[in-house]
Short mmCIF file of C-alpha atoms and ligand atoms in Angstrom, two decimals:
data_model
loop_
_atom_site.label_atom_id
_atom_site.label_comp_id
_atom_site.label_asym_id
_atom_site.label_seq_id
_atom_site.Cartn_x
_atom_site.Cartn_y
_atom_site.Cartn_z
CA MET C 1 -13.22 93.01 74.92
CA GLU C 2 -16.91 93.43 75.76
CA LYS C 3 -18.23 96.95 75.96
CA GLN C 4 -19.44 98.21 79.32
CA SER C 5 -23.20 98.58 79.03
CA PHE C 6 -25.04 101.77 79.92
CA ARG C 7 -26.64 99.70 82.68
CA ARG C 8 -23.27 99.07 84.19
CA ARG C 9 -22.50 102.79 84.15
CA ALA C 10 -25.90 103.54 85.68
CA GLY C 11 -25.11 101.02 88.39
CA GLU C 12 -21.80 102.68 89.10
CA LYS C 13 -23.69 105.84 90.07
CA LEU C 14 -25.51 103.86 92.73
CA PHE C 15 -22.17 102.62 94.02
CA SER C 16 -20.11 105.73 93.26
CA HIS C 17 -18.93 106.00 96.90
CA ILE C 18 -17.40 102.50 96.74
CA SER C 19 -13.70 102.30 95.97
CA ARG C 20 -12.55 100.22 93.03
CA ASP C 21 -10.70 97.87 95.41
CA GLU C 22 -13.83 97.27 97.46
CA TRP C 23 -15.93 96.77 94.35
CA ASN C 24 -13.52 94.18 92.98
CA ASP C 25 -13.30 92.32 96.28
CA TRP C 26 -15.63 89.33 96.29
CA ARG C 27 -15.79 89.45 100.12
CA TRP C 28 -17.09 93.01 99.97
CA GLN C 29 -19.62 91.94 97.34
CA LEU C 30 -20.85 89.04 99.50
CA ARG C 31 -21.10 91.22 102.61
CA HIS C 32 -23.19 93.81 100.78
CA ARG C 33 -25.70 91.53 99.13
CA ILE C 34 -29.42 92.27 99.41
CA ARG C 35 -30.61 89.67 101.90
CA THR C 36 -33.41 91.31 103.90
CA LEU C 37 -36.83 92.64 103.06
CA ASP C 38 -35.88 96.13 104.28
CA HIS C 39 -32.85 96.20 102.01
CA LEU C 40 -34.94 94.91 99.11
CA ARG C 41 -37.55 97.62 99.70
CA GLU C 42 -34.83 100.25 99.83
CA MET C 43 -33.60 99.24 96.37
CA PHE C 44 -36.85 98.40 94.59
CA GLU C 45 -40.25 100.02 94.55
CA LEU C 46 -42.37 97.35 96.23
CA PRO C 47 -45.90 98.31 97.27
CA GLU C 48 -46.35 98.63 101.06
CA SER C 49 -49.54 96.55 100.73
CA ASP C 50 -47.40 93.57 99.65
CA ARG C 51 -45.03 93.71 102.60
CA GLU C 52 -46.42 90.62 104.35
CA ALA C 53 -46.58 88.61 101.14
CA PHE C 54 -42.94 89.45 100.37
CA GLN C 55 -41.98 88.49 103.89
CA GLU C 56 -43.64 85.10 103.39
CA LEU C 57 -41.94 84.77 100.03
CA ILE C 58 -38.42 85.37 101.30
CA GLU C 59 -39.06 83.09 104.24
CA THR C 60 -40.06 80.36 101.76
CA TYR C 61 -37.35 80.90 99.17
CA HIS C 62 -33.93 82.42 99.87
CA MET C 63 -33.06 85.79 98.42
CA SER C 64 -29.68 87.27 97.68
CA VAL C 65 -28.58 89.83 95.09
CA THR C 66 -24.94 90.85 94.70
CA PRO C 67 -24.14 94.57 94.24
CA TYR C 68 -22.38 93.62 91.01
CA TYR C 69 -25.51 92.02 89.52
CA LEU C 70 -27.65 94.86 90.86
CA SER C 71 -25.41 97.27 88.97
CA LEU C 72 -26.36 95.64 85.67
CA MET C 73 -30.05 96.36 85.93
CA ASN C 74 -32.56 99.14 85.65
CA ARG C 75 -34.00 98.66 89.13
CA PHE C 76 -37.23 100.47 88.39
CA ASP C 77 -38.19 98.46 85.34
CA VAL C 78 -40.12 95.37 86.39
CA THR C 79 -39.43 93.82 82.99
CA ASP C 80 -35.66 94.21 83.25
CA PRO C 81 -34.13 90.78 82.44
CA PHE C 82 -31.59 90.99 85.28
CA ARG C 83 -34.17 92.13 87.81
CA LEU C 84 -36.48 89.29 86.76
CA GLN C 85 -33.78 86.71 87.46
CA CYS C 86 -33.04 87.73 91.03
CA VAL C 87 -35.76 89.87 92.62
CA PRO C 88 -38.43 87.80 94.37
CA ASP C 89 -41.77 87.82 92.57
CA LEU C 90 -45.06 87.07 94.32
CA ARG C 91 -45.99 84.74 91.47
CA GLU C 92 -43.49 82.29 93.02
CA LEU C 93 -46.08 81.61 95.72
CA GLN C 94 -48.94 80.92 93.31
CA ALA C 95 -50.31 77.40 93.50
CA SER C 96 -49.95 75.37 90.32
CA SER C 97 -51.31 71.97 89.43
CA ARG C 98 -48.52 71.44 86.88
CA CYS C 99 -45.53 72.19 89.02
CA VAL C 100 -43.94 70.21 91.82
CA ASP C 101 -40.92 70.70 94.06
CA ASP C 102 -38.72 68.03 92.52
CA PRO C 103 -39.90 67.01 89.03
CA LEU C 104 -36.63 65.25 88.28
CA GLN C 105 -37.00 63.23 91.46
CA GLU C 106 -33.44 63.99 92.41
CA GLU C 107 -34.17 63.26 96.04
CA ARG C 108 -34.98 59.66 95.07
CA THR C 109 -31.75 59.00 93.26
CA MET C 110 -29.36 59.66 96.12
CA PRO C 111 -27.51 56.56 97.29
CA VAL C 112 -25.90 58.73 99.99
CA PRO C 113 -27.18 62.12 101.15
CA ASP C 114 -26.65 64.97 98.65
CA LEU C 115 -25.12 62.72 95.95
CA ILE C 116 -27.26 62.12 92.86
CA HIS C 117 -26.38 59.02 90.88
CA ARG C 118 -28.67 58.61 87.91
CA TYR C 119 -26.40 57.77 84.97
CA PRO C 120 -23.83 54.95 85.15
CA ASP C 121 -20.80 57.02 84.14
CA ARG C 122 -21.31 60.15 86.26
CA CYS C 123 -22.74 61.46 89.46
CA LEU C 124 -23.49 64.86 90.92
CA ALA C 125 -22.42 66.01 94.38
CA MET C 126 -24.49 68.81 95.90
CA VAL C 127 -21.79 70.10 98.22
CA THR C 128 -23.72 73.14 99.43
CA SER C 129 -27.11 74.75 99.07
CA ALA C 130 -25.66 78.29 99.25
CA CYS C 131 -25.36 80.60 96.25
CA ALA C 132 -24.00 84.12 95.83
CA LEU C 133 -27.26 85.10 94.15
CA TYR C 134 -30.45 83.09 94.20
CA CYS C 135 -31.89 82.75 90.71
CA ARG C 136 -35.66 82.88 90.89
CA HIS C 137 -35.90 80.19 88.16
CA CYS C 138 -33.65 77.71 90.00
CA ASN C 139 -34.76 74.10 89.63
CA ARG C 140 -33.46 73.26 93.11
CA LYS C 141 -35.36 75.99 94.94
CA ARG C 142 -37.09 73.29 96.98
CA ARG C 143 -33.83 73.10 98.93
CA TRP C 144 -34.11 76.75 99.97
CA ARG C 145 -36.84 75.89 102.46
CA ASN C 146 -34.02 74.85 104.79
CA PRO C 147 -31.23 77.13 105.99
CA GLU C 148 -28.14 77.39 103.79
CA LYS C 149 -26.01 74.33 104.28
CA PHE C 150 -22.46 73.24 103.51
CA VAL C 151 -22.01 69.48 103.51
CA SER C 152 -19.73 68.48 106.38
CA ARG C 153 -16.34 66.81 105.93
CA ASP C 154 -17.94 63.50 106.97
CA GLY C 155 -20.70 63.98 104.43
CA LEU C 156 -18.18 64.68 101.67
CA LEU C 157 -16.17 61.65 102.71
CA ARG C 158 -19.31 59.50 102.51
CA MET C 159 -19.79 60.70 98.92
CA ALA C 160 -16.15 59.96 98.07
CA ARG C 161 -16.42 56.44 99.48
CA TYR C 162 -19.53 55.77 97.40
CA ILE C 163 -17.82 57.09 94.24
CA GLU C 164 -14.81 54.90 95.00
CA SER C 165 -17.05 51.86 95.30
CA ARG C 166 -18.66 52.42 91.85
CA GLU C 167 -16.10 51.80 89.14
CA THR C 168 -18.40 52.91 86.32
CA ILE C 169 -18.27 56.52 87.54
CA ARG C 170 -15.73 58.38 85.39
CA GLU C 171 -17.03 61.92 85.85
CA VAL C 172 -17.98 63.74 89.04
CA ILE C 173 -20.03 66.91 88.80
CA ILE C 174 -19.58 69.19 91.78
CA SER C 175 -22.68 71.27 92.12
CA GLY C 176 -25.00 72.80 94.68
CA GLY C 177 -25.97 75.52 95.25
CA ASP C 178 -22.71 76.97 94.08
CA PRO C 179 -19.59 75.00 95.03
CA LEU C 180 -17.46 78.14 94.81
CA MET C 181 -19.27 79.39 97.93
CA MET C 182 -17.39 76.71 99.86
CA ASN C 183 -14.37 77.35 101.98
CA LEU C 184 -11.53 76.90 99.48
CA ASN C 185 -9.51 74.61 101.75
CA ARG C 186 -12.52 72.32 102.05
CA LEU C 187 -13.17 72.48 98.30
CA GLU C 188 -9.55 71.64 97.56
CA TRP C 189 -9.58 68.75 100.00
CA PHE C 190 -12.68 67.36 98.28
CA LEU C 191 -11.20 67.80 94.79
CA GLU C 192 -8.00 66.09 95.93
CA THR C 193 -9.95 63.22 97.50
CA ILE C 194 -12.04 62.63 94.37
CA ARG C 195 -9.07 63.06 92.03
CA ALA C 196 -7.24 60.31 93.95
CA ILE C 197 -9.91 57.77 92.91
CA ASP C 198 -8.46 55.82 89.98
CA HIS C 199 -11.57 55.47 87.85
CA VAL C 200 -12.57 59.17 88.10
CA GLU C 201 -11.23 60.79 84.94
CA ILE C 202 -13.11 64.07 84.75
CA LEU C 203 -14.19 66.68 87.27
CA ARG C 204 -16.80 69.27 86.50
CA ILE C 205 -17.83 72.28 88.57
CA GLY C 206 -21.21 73.93 88.02
CA THR C 207 -21.03 77.58 89.09
CA ARG C 208 -22.78 80.83 88.24
CA MET C 209 -19.96 82.92 89.75
CA PRO C 210 -18.65 84.23 86.38
CA VAL C 211 -22.12 85.70 85.82
CA VAL C 212 -23.25 86.95 89.22
CA LEU C 213 -19.97 87.53 91.08
CA PRO C 214 -17.09 87.43 88.57
CA MET C 215 -14.71 88.86 91.22
CA LYS C 216 -14.80 85.42 92.84
CA ILE C 217 -12.77 84.03 89.93
CA THR C 218 -9.34 85.04 91.20
CA GLY C 219 -5.86 83.96 90.14
CA ASP C 220 -5.54 81.94 93.36
CA LEU C 221 -8.79 80.11 92.74
CA CYS C 222 -7.83 79.33 89.13
CA ALA C 223 -4.40 78.08 90.25
CA LEU C 224 -6.10 75.81 92.79
CA LEU C 225 -8.55 74.39 90.24
CA LYS C 226 -5.81 73.93 87.66
CA LYS C 227 -4.17 71.31 89.88
CA TYR C 228 -7.14 68.98 89.42
CA ARG C 229 -7.48 69.07 85.64
CA PRO C 230 -9.11 67.78 83.53
CA LEU C 231 -11.70 69.96 85.20
CA TRP C 232 -14.51 71.59 83.27
CA ILE C 233 -16.44 74.64 84.35
CA VAL C 234 -20.11 74.85 83.46
CA THR C 235 -21.73 78.22 84.01
CA GLN C 236 -25.05 79.88 83.23
CA PHE C 237 -25.28 83.05 81.16
CA ASN C 238 -28.92 83.65 80.22
CA HIS C 239 -28.77 87.10 78.63
CA PRO C 240 -26.19 88.85 76.44
CA GLY C 241 -26.06 91.80 78.87
CA GLU C 242 -24.50 89.45 81.43
CA ILE C 243 -21.40 89.22 79.25
CA THR C 244 -19.68 92.22 80.79
CA THR C 245 -15.99 93.08 80.85
CA GLU C 246 -15.76 91.50 84.32
CA ALA C 247 -17.56 88.31 83.30
CA ALA C 248 -15.46 87.99 80.14
CA ARG C 249 -12.28 88.43 82.21
CA ALA C 250 -13.40 85.76 84.70
CA CYS C 251 -13.95 83.27 81.86
CA GLU C 252 -10.67 84.24 80.25
CA MET C 253 -8.79 83.54 83.49
CA LEU C 254 -10.36 80.11 83.77
CA LEU C 255 -9.47 79.35 80.16
CA GLU C 256 -5.91 80.61 80.63
CA HIS C 257 -5.55 78.03 83.40
CA GLY C 258 -6.61 75.20 81.11
CA LEU C 259 -10.16 74.98 82.46
CA PRO C 260 -12.65 74.68 79.58
CA VAL C 261 -15.80 76.76 80.12
CA CYS C 262 -19.23 75.70 78.81
CA ASN C 263 -22.56 77.40 79.23
CA GLN C 264 -25.97 76.03 80.11
CA SER C 265 -28.73 78.59 79.63
CA VAL C 266 -32.33 78.23 80.66
CA LEU C 267 -35.03 79.39 78.26
CA LEU C 268 -36.87 82.00 80.32
CA ARG C 269 -39.90 84.10 79.55
CA GLY C 270 -39.11 87.82 79.35
CA ILE C 271 -35.38 87.16 79.55
CA ASN C 272 -34.17 85.29 76.48
CA ASP C 273 -37.29 83.98 74.70
CA SER C 274 -36.61 85.91 71.51
CA HIS C 275 -34.51 85.09 68.51
CA ALA C 276 -32.61 88.40 68.66
CA VAL C 277 -31.67 88.10 72.35
CA MET C 278 -30.71 84.45 72.01
CA LYS C 279 -28.57 85.16 68.96
CA ASP C 280 -26.75 87.97 70.79
CA LEU C 281 -26.20 85.66 73.74
CA LEU C 282 -24.79 82.84 71.62
CA TYR C 283 -22.55 85.15 69.58
CA GLY C 284 -21.39 86.84 72.78
CA LEU C 285 -20.48 83.52 74.37
CA GLN C 286 -18.50 82.47 71.32
CA ARG C 287 -16.65 85.82 71.40
CA ILE C 288 -15.43 85.05 74.93
CA SER C 289 -14.59 81.41 74.02
CA VAL C 290 -17.38 79.91 76.14
CA LYS C 291 -19.09 77.02 74.34
CA PRO C 292 -22.91 77.11 74.43
CA TYR C 293 -23.59 73.57 75.64
CA TYR C 294 -27.28 73.26 76.56
CA LEU C 295 -30.35 75.44 76.37
CA PHE C 296 -32.67 73.95 78.96
CA HIS C 297 -36.40 74.02 78.57
CA CYS C 298 -37.78 75.01 81.98
CA GLU C 299 -38.81 72.13 84.15
CA PRO C 300 -42.15 72.19 85.97
CA VAL C 301 -40.65 73.33 89.26
CA ARG C 302 -42.93 74.91 91.83
CA GLY C 303 -42.37 78.65 92.06
CA THR C 304 -41.01 79.08 88.53
CA GLU C 305 -44.11 78.82 86.33
CA HIS C 306 -44.07 82.51 85.38
CA PHE C 307 -40.78 81.88 83.54
CA HIS C 308 -42.06 79.01 81.42
CA VAL C 309 -42.03 79.25 77.64
CA ASP C 310 -43.86 76.76 75.42
CA VAL C 311 -41.84 74.24 73.42
CA GLU C 312 -43.04 75.61 70.07
CA THR C 313 -41.58 79.03 70.87
CA GLY C 314 -38.31 77.44 71.96
CA ARG C 315 -38.15 75.41 68.76
CA ARG C 316 -38.90 78.42 66.58
CA ILE C 317 -36.06 80.31 68.20
CA MET C 318 -33.57 77.49 67.90
CA ASP C 319 -34.53 76.01 64.53
CA ASP C 320 -33.82 79.28 62.73
CA PHE C 321 -30.21 79.05 63.86
CA TRP C 322 -29.48 75.81 62.03
CA GLY C 323 -27.71 76.65 58.79
CA ASN C 324 -27.70 80.35 59.63
CA ILE C 325 -25.19 80.76 62.44
CA SER C 326 -21.96 78.97 63.23
CA GLY C 327 -22.42 75.51 64.69
CA LEU C 328 -19.96 76.46 67.42
CA CYS C 329 -22.59 78.86 68.74
CA ILE C 330 -25.51 76.43 68.83
CA PRO C 331 -26.35 74.64 72.07
CA ARG C 332 -28.57 71.55 72.26
CA TYR C 333 -32.10 72.58 73.19
CA VAL C 334 -33.11 69.91 75.70
CA TYR C 335 -35.65 68.96 78.29
CA ASP C 336 -34.79 66.95 81.35
CA LEU C 337 -37.70 64.55 81.53
CA PRO C 338 -39.75 64.68 84.74
CA GLY C 339 -39.40 61.54 86.80
CA GLY C 340 -35.70 61.23 86.09
CA GLY C 341 -36.06 59.97 82.52
CA GLY C 342 -32.97 61.89 81.34
CA LYS C 343 -32.44 64.61 78.76
CA VAL C 344 -34.19 64.59 75.39
CA PRO C 345 -33.39 66.95 72.51
CA LEU C 346 -36.27 69.27 71.60
CA GLU C 347 -34.99 70.88 68.46
CA ALA C 348 -36.70 69.73 65.25
CA CYS C 349 -34.44 67.98 62.76
CA PRO C 350 -32.45 70.47 60.74
CA SER C 351 -33.13 70.44 57.00
CA LYS C 352 -32.00 67.22 55.39
CA LYS C 353 -31.73 68.81 51.95
CA GLY C 354 -28.76 67.51 50.03
CA LEU C 355 -28.45 64.26 51.97
S1 SF4 M 408 -26.64 79.65 90.92
FE1 SF4 M 408 -27.50 77.69 90.22
S2 SF4 M 408 -28.04 76.59 92.10
FE2 SF4 M 408 -27.75 78.76 92.64
S3 SF4 M 408 -29.78 79.66 92.51
FE3 SF4 M 408 -28.82 79.98 90.52
S4 SF4 M 408 -29.47 78.23 89.29
FE4 SF4 M 408 -29.85 77.70 91.45
#
């Protein structure tokens, strides 16, 4: 089992008046998220002079921090890797000539609203734009300019009909936002509808719940998902400190229900752009039986430039792992090409000595 970090214990002091039952109740966690500027100012030391700028920022890009994730961080350290991932930063509003809202041109590859179909054998359904916690580095933050949305039953049905009409689609990725924010009856109905299509072999759910709200991974949810196997879960741990007892338990429950769990990290400045942190993250994931799948190089998304790391740094970090740590721990370091060109590997070729 993972050790509880000192950060976690420090967080418990902040929430010491909360009962264990409340703390472990995902509904309580969602109700007590930081969602307003006043609440944000209460928790973090933000200069009064920046009040208007922060107001503009949270009106532009959603904000939400779960108490659980808040409990992991040192709130008063602006370099804290957990704080960096979820607390709005005024640099998100800085103009940039390099960055655009939708570098992957996802909005152009939707045959029906909210369904991206770029590769012949799979498609991606954005079933909601809501998330438990809004990651400041999110590559879909363009969608936060609109209110949180859950695709209607008709909209989901439109997606299902399209998928049914394209026999090359064998895998459907259910994404968002975070699909586990959906009403579970609606989610189950959608899974059942897609699973009934003959040529769909694999379902995949992209969710950051194990990392930001592990209480959401309940026995009931796992039992529901289990019915629609083969169903893969892809999550996003970016820092070894996110692998807490609760997160490990959430992944374990998914695995116990026959739901393989993979991880897609994003290479982020100040969070995991060091060899030591990345190695701890990869070892930690292997310890909890979560396969490191991809390490994404940040895309040029507007509002995320302060997280960007250059490719050479990313390569240096990853290349040292080849031949030095177990292959089971090594993700592919990739870049999703702007313009919708697909993923390309960025790691240099490992040594060919002995071939
Ligand atoms: S959970 Fe995923 S979709 Fe939601 S904000 Fe984070 S990266 Fe974006």
